[in-house]
Amino acid sequence: MNQHSSDDTVFNAKVALILVDIQHDFLPGGALAVPHGDEVVPVANQRMPRYQLVVATQDWHPPDHASFASQHSGTQVGDVIEWDGGPQVMWPDHCVQNTGGAQFAAALQIDRFDHIVRKGTDRRIDSYSGFFDNNHRRATGLHEYLNQRGIEELHVMGLATDYCVKFTALDAVELGYRVVLIYEGIRGVELQPGDCQRAIVAMQQHGVQLAT
Ligand code: VGL
Ligand code: ZN
């Protein structure tokens, strides 16, 4: 009856939805479980039909990835080491290529994805952002993909607020996109209390808009 309520507005062709790392290992029970991470899945499913372009990022690490504590003797999960010229958080083995943990959440309607960007594939360097590795040396190709399709605005949601969502949104702003964070669709790791709140403030300070 009410076909034009704001809830089911379809955004114009210059707006894309970016779903960040909604994968098994980041859901409760996964290797790097984000508390309440599963709650973003219905939000993503509900939102996808409203966009003409949907892109998902997928953390996709080799088994010996340098972000894994298992690769650095004497380190524990949560430690921060100096690695390749920058700080690197030590994570549990997660999102290993071609394992179940790297798959998208089972309930996620992946048939609605237009494109998937895999990141963190080089063992030597981590890649929180969907656009660049953590040292901004190599691009993933996401910017070119969006650019070729005339995308000017990105609506970002997924996991985790304080890592991959944050760095994807910050890079997007820097690349010139208008960026909107879908608040109900993000959850964070919160290694330190307040990390998620600080991440949201940092994003806002860099020009990310918050959609609640
Ligand atoms: C992520 C830590 C390590 C994320 C990925 O998706 O936020 N966090 N790898
Ligand atoms: Zn990772």
Short mmCIF file of N, CA and C and ligand atoms in Angstrom, two decimals, residues 26 59 61 94 126, ligand 2:
data_model
loop_
_atom_site.label_atom_id
_atom_site.label_comp_id
_atom_site.label_asym_id
_atom_site.label_seq_id
_atom_site.Cartn_x
_atom_site.Cartn_y
_atom_site.Cartn_z
N PHE A 26 33.86 -14.02 11.97
CA PHE A 26 33.58 -12.81 12.75
C PHE A 26 32.22 -12.87 13.47
N ASP A 59 37.58 -10.89 4.01
CA ASP A 59 38.92 -11.10 4.56
C ASP A 59 39.35 -12.49 4.07
N HIS A 61 42.74 -14.64 4.02
CA HIS A 61 44.15 -14.77 4.37
C HIS A 61 44.74 -16.12 3.99
N HIS A 94 42.32 -16.68 11.31
CA HIS A 94 40.92 -16.42 10.93
C HIS A 94 40.82 -16.20 9.43
N ASP A 126 48.74 -6.93 6.41
CA ASP A 126 47.31 -6.98 6.70
C ASP A 126 46.58 -5.92 5.88
ZN ZN B 2 41.95 -10.42 9.03
#
